[in-house]
Every structure is written in structure tokens, then in C-alpha cells.
Amino acid sequence: MQLHCLNAEDVGSALRNQLDNKGYIYLKQVLPEEDVLKAKVADITPLHFLEYLQHLNDTGVITKQIFSSSYIDGILSDSCDIGSIPSLEGSNPITNHPAMLHVIENPYLYDIFTSIFHGIHPVTFDYKWLRTMYHGGNTGCHMDRVYMNRGSSELLTCWIPLDNIALDMSVLAILEGSHRMDRSENDIYTKLQHTYADMDVERDKLQGTGWFTEDPMEFYHLNEACQSCDSHPVWKTTGDF
């Protein structure tokens, strides 16, 4: 979506319409690329973070091979699975580093979300979900609201790649239209909205990951069962845009 040459009111209306219709907004070239790349190689530790991880590998603190090539590329190897490196999530020196905050709390993003929320200036969590994923790994199918909403419907999540991500490196998968509430009570996705989507990871004391499923084929079969619907959801990835 091209936002330049539109005033704030038009931008907000266009974004809200896309959010209502599709359940997400895909934006390109909103953040300056140089700011994003600075966050990737910022001096977050005595050595920058990627070099720090390589140092842990070289000194035997982490025994599994972390990177598939040079640490500068930042591509985790197949053997570097979940738990192999320190978690980056939360409020910590990495997520709170000025270079990182300049990306994930960028003024351009605040302007966009202010337009979406009818001029109300948004706030963001101190806790940041900064994430790495090893080659061949994935995050299971889930809804962010299960982890974040805390009873509010006025919450949006924003996913930002910290590099130019090629299709063979990773994609973000989205079930377009799965947010809609205008389906019949017997519809599979209506039932999903009234069950899993209504859960709260802390209130309901969810065990494990909190994902709906670790098997993406489970959602595929949901879609198969819903093919007769006029508005059945469609899988989209960032490789489609």
C-alpha cells in the first residue's frame, strides 16, 4: 500500500478498510532500510550480538553450531534449534538498545497506528517479542491475541524483518480473512473464534507454547472443510506480495 500523497485522514481510512477486509495490513518501505540494518549489527554487547553468539560457540559455551555460514549473515544453522541460544524476548539490553527501539518504536509506525486508531496515540509494551528462527524451523500456527490482548480488542501486532529476507530464508504466513465474524455459528472459523481466539495465555494458564497447532496441515484441513463458504479464509505469505 502506497501511503505518500495521502493526508492523515485518508491514510487512516485506507488502512482501516484493509484491516477490516483482510485482517492485516502489509506495508513496504515505511522504515528507512539503514535504520533496520543498524539494529541488526548494533553494539548491543561488548561485541555486537551476532559476534557475541559466535564467541559463545567458539569458546564452547554453546556446543551446537550456531550459524550456517559467517555470523555476519546472521543465518542460524539447522542444528541451532529452540533453546540453543539465549532468548531475545522480553525487556532486556537487546530489545531496549536505542538502535533496536528506533526500529520497533519508530515514529513512522506511531503515525500509522495513530491514523488507524482515529487519532489516538498508541502505546506499546515494554516486553518485546524479538525472535530468531533456525534454518528449517518454524513458529506454530497461533493468534497473537492469545498472548497479548489482556482483554482489549484495540490491539495490533506489527512484524518487522531485521533484514532483506529472501523467500527461501523465511516467510510470514497469514490466514487472510480468518478474523471475520460474519459467518454462521456452525462455521469452523466461528467456532475457532469462540474457543482458541478467546483464550488468554495467563488467565487460562496455558501450558506449552500456546500455539493452536504445531501442524500447519491442521489449518489446511480446516480450509478444505470451509471451501463451500463464500468468504473462506485464504493462506497468504509475504512471498505473495
Coordinates of C-alpha atoms in Angstrom, one line a residue:
M1 CA 0.0 0.0 0.0
Q2 CA 1.4 3.4 -1.0
L3 CA 0.9 6.0 1.7
H4 CA 2.6 9.0 0.3
C5 CA 0.4 11.7 -1.3
L6 CA -2.5 10.9 1.1
N7 CA -3.5 13.0 4.1
A8 CA -3.7 11.5 7.6
E9 CA -7.5 11.0 7.4
D10 CA -7.3 9.3 4.0
V11 CA -4.4 7.1 5.2
G12 CA -6.3 6.0 8.3
S13 CA -9.4 5.2 6.3
A14 CA -7.5 3.2 3.7
L15 CA -5.6 1.3 6.4
R16 CA -8.8 0.5 8.4
N17 CA -10.6 -0.7 5.3
Q18 CA -7.8 -3.1 4.5
L19 CA -7.6 -4.2 8.1
D20 CA -11.4 -4.9 8.2
N21 CA -11.4 -6.7 4.9
K22 CA -8.3 -8.8 5.2
G23 CA -7.4 -8.9 8.9
Y24 CA -3.9 -7.5 8.3
I25 CA -2.1 -4.6 6.6
Y26 CA 1.1 -5.2 4.5
L27 CA 3.4 -2.2 4.3
K28 CA 6.6 -1.8 2.4
Q29 CA 9.3 0.9 2.7
V30 CA 7.8 2.5 5.8
L31 CA 11.0 2.3 7.8
P32 CA 14.4 3.6 6.5
E33 CA 16.4 0.5 5.5
E34 CA 19.6 1.9 7.0
D35 CA 17.9 2.1 10.5
V36 CA 16.8 -1.6 10.2
L37 CA 20.2 -2.8 9.3
K38 CA 21.8 -0.7 12.1
A39 CA 19.6 -2.5 14.6
K40 CA 20.8 -5.9 13.3
V41 CA 24.5 -5.0 13.9
A42 CA 24.2 -2.6 16.8
D43 CA 26.8 -2.7 19.6
I44 CA 24.4 -4.3 22.0
T45 CA 27.1 -6.2 23.9
P46 CA 30.9 -5.7 24.1
L47 CA 30.9 -7.3 20.7
H48 CA 27.7 -6.9 18.6
F49 CA 25.2 -9.6 19.2
L50 CA 25.9 -11.8 16.3
E51 CA 29.6 -11.8 17.0
Y52 CA 28.8 -12.4 20.7
L53 CA 26.9 -15.6 19.7
Q54 CA 29.8 -16.7 17.6
H55 CA 32.1 -16.1 20.6
L56 CA 29.9 -18.4 22.7
N57 CA 30.2 -21.0 20.0
D58 CA 34.0 -20.6 19.7
T59 CA 34.5 -20.9 23.5
G60 CA 32.3 -23.9 23.9
V61 CA 29.6 -22.2 26.0
I62 CA 27.2 -23.2 23.2
T63 CA 28.3 -26.5 21.7
K64 CA 25.9 -26.7 18.7
Q65 CA 26.9 -24.9 15.6
I66 CA 25.0 -21.6 15.6
F67 CA 25.5 -20.2 12.1
S68 CA 25.2 -21.9 8.8
S69 CA 27.9 -19.6 7.3
S70 CA 29.5 -16.4 8.6
Y71 CA 28.0 -14.9 11.7
I72 CA 27.7 -11.6 9.8
D73 CA 25.0 -13.2 7.6
G74 CA 23.0 -14.0 10.8
I75 CA 21.6 -17.2 9.4
L76 CA 21.1 -19.9 12.1
S77 CA 22.1 -23.4 11.2
D78 CA 19.8 -26.5 11.0
S79 CA 21.3 -27.7 14.3
C80 CA 20.7 -24.5 16.2
D81 CA 17.2 -25.4 17.3
I82 CA 14.9 -23.9 20.1
G83 CA 16.8 -23.3 23.3
S84 CA 20.3 -23.4 21.7
I85 CA 20.8 -19.7 22.0
P86 CA 19.7 -17.1 24.6
S87 CA 16.1 -15.9 24.3
L88 CA 15.8 -12.4 22.8
E89 CA 12.2 -11.8 24.0
G90 CA 11.3 -9.6 26.9
S91 CA 12.6 -6.3 28.2
N92 CA 16.4 -6.6 28.1
P93 CA 19.6 -4.9 26.9
I94 CA 19.0 -6.2 23.4
T95 CA 15.3 -5.1 23.0
N96 CA 16.0 -1.9 24.8
H97 CA 19.0 -0.9 22.8
P98 CA 18.5 2.6 21.2
A99 CA 19.1 1.2 17.7
M100 CA 16.6 -1.6 18.1
L101 CA 14.0 0.7 19.7
H102 CA 14.4 3.2 16.8
V103 CA 13.0 0.4 14.6
I104 CA 10.3 -1.2 16.7
E105 CA 9.2 2.1 18.2
N106 CA 9.8 4.2 15.1
P107 CA 7.9 7.5 14.8
Y108 CA 6.6 6.5 11.3
L109 CA 5.0 3.4 12.9
Y110 CA 3.4 5.6 15.6
D111 CA 2.0 7.9 12.9
I112 CA 0.5 5.0 11.0
F113 CA -1.1 3.4 14.1
T114 CA -2.4 6.8 15.2
S115 CA -4.2 7.1 11.9
I116 CA -5.7 3.6 12.3
F117 CA -6.9 4.4 15.8
H118 CA -8.7 7.6 14.8
G119 CA -6.0 10.0 16.1
I120 CA -5.4 8.2 19.4
H121 CA -1.7 7.9 20.0
P122 CA -0.9 4.3 20.7
V123 CA 1.3 2.8 23.4
T124 CA 3.5 -0.3 23.2
F125 CA 4.5 -3.0 25.6
D126 CA 7.9 -2.8 27.4
Y127 CA 8.1 -6.5 26.6
K128 CA 9.2 -7.1 23.0
W129 CA 8.8 -10.3 21.1
L130 CA 12.2 -10.2 19.3
R131 CA 12.7 -13.6 17.6
T132 CA 15.2 -15.7 15.8
M133 CA 14.5 -18.9 13.9
Y134 CA 16.9 -21.6 12.9
H135 CA 17.0 -22.9 9.3
G136 CA 14.2 -25.4 8.8
G137 CA 12.4 -24.3 11.9
N138 CA 9.0 -22.5 12.3
T139 CA 6.7 -21.0 14.7
G140 CA 3.4 -22.9 15.1
C141 CA 0.0 -21.6 14.0
H142 CA -1.3 -19.2 16.6
M143 CA -3.2 -16.0 17.2
D144 CA -1.2 -13.1 18.8
R145 CA -4.2 -12.0 20.8
V146 CA -3.9 -15.1 22.9
Y147 CA -0.6 -13.8 24.3
M148 CA -1.1 -10.0 24.1
N149 CA -4.7 -8.7 24.2
R150 CA -5.3 -8.8 28.0
G151 CA -9.0 -8.3 27.4
S152 CA -8.6 -5.4 24.9
S153 CA -9.8 -5.5 21.3
E154 CA -7.8 -2.4 20.5
L155 CA -4.5 -4.1 19.9
L156 CA -2.5 -4.7 16.8
T157 CA 0.8 -6.5 16.4
C158 CA 3.5 -5.4 14.0
W159 CA 6.0 -7.8 12.5
I160 CA 9.3 -6.3 11.2
P161 CA 12.1 -8.3 9.5
L162 CA 15.5 -7.1 10.5
D163 CA 17.0 -7.7 7.1
N164 CA 16.1 -8.2 3.4
I165 CA 14.5 -11.6 3.8
A166 CA 14.5 -13.8 0.7
L167 CA 11.7 -16.3 0.1
D168 CA 14.0 -19.3 0.7
M169 CA 15.0 -17.8 4.1
S170 CA 11.6 -17.3 5.7
V171 CA 8.1 -16.0 5.2
L172 CA 5.3 -14.8 7.5
A173 CA 2.2 -16.9 6.8
I174 CA -1.2 -15.3 7.4
L175 CA -4.7 -16.8 7.1
E176 CA -6.4 -13.9 5.3
G177 CA -10.0 -13.4 6.3
S178 CA -9.9 -15.7 9.4
H179 CA -10.7 -12.7 11.6
R180 CA -14.2 -12.1 10.2
M181 CA -17.1 -12.6 12.5
D182 CA -19.9 -12.6 9.8
R183 CA -20.1 -16.3 9.4
S184 CA -22.7 -18.7 10.6
E185 CA -22.5 -20.2 14.1
N186 CA -21.8 -23.6 12.7
D187 CA -18.8 -22.3 10.6
I188 CA -15.5 -23.9 11.7
Y189 CA -13.8 -20.5 11.9
T190 CA -16.6 -19.1 14.0
K191 CA -16.0 -21.9 16.5
L192 CA -12.3 -21.1 16.4
Q193 CA -13.0 -17.5 17.3
H194 CA -15.2 -18.5 20.2
T195 CA -12.7 -21.1 21.6
Y196 CA -9.0 -20.7 21.0
A197 CA -9.2 -17.0 20.0
D198 CA -10.9 -16.1 23.3
M199 CA -8.2 -17.7 25.4
D200 CA -5.6 -15.8 27.4
V201 CA -2.2 -17.4 28.0
E202 CA -2.0 -16.3 31.6
R203 CA -5.7 -16.2 32.6
D204 CA -6.3 -19.7 31.3
K205 CA -2.8 -21.0 32.5
L206 CA -2.0 -22.4 29.1
Q207 CA 0.8 -25.0 29.1
G208 CA 3.5 -25.3 26.5
T209 CA 3.7 -22.9 23.6
G210 CA 0.1 -21.6 23.5
W211 CA 0.0 -22.4 19.7
F212 CA -3.2 -23.6 18.2
T213 CA -1.3 -26.3 16.5
E214 CA 2.3 -27.3 15.5
D215 CA 0.9 -28.9 12.4
P216 CA 0.1 -26.4 9.6
M217 CA -1.8 -29.1 7.8
E218 CA -4.5 -28.9 10.5
F219 CA -5.3 -25.4 9.3
Y220 CA -5.2 -26.7 5.7
H221 CA -7.8 -29.2 6.5
L222 CA -9.9 -26.5 8.2
N223 CA -9.8 -24.6 4.9
E224 CA -10.8 -27.7 2.9
A225 CA -13.9 -28.1 5.1
C226 CA -14.8 -24.5 4.5
Q227 CA -14.4 -24.4 0.7
S228 CA -18.1 -24.1 0.2
C229 CA -18.2 -20.8 2.2
D230 CA -18.4 -17.6 0.2
S231 CA -15.7 -16.0 2.4
H232 CA -13.4 -18.8 3.3
P233 CA -10.0 -17.7 4.5
V234 CA -7.0 -18.0 2.2
W235 CA -3.4 -18.6 3.2
K236 CA -1.1 -15.8 2.2
T237 CA 2.6 -15.4 2.8
T238 CA 4.9 -12.4 2.5
G239 CA 6.2 -14.1 -0.6
D240 CA 2.9 -13.4 -2.3
F241 CA 3.3 -9.6 -2.3

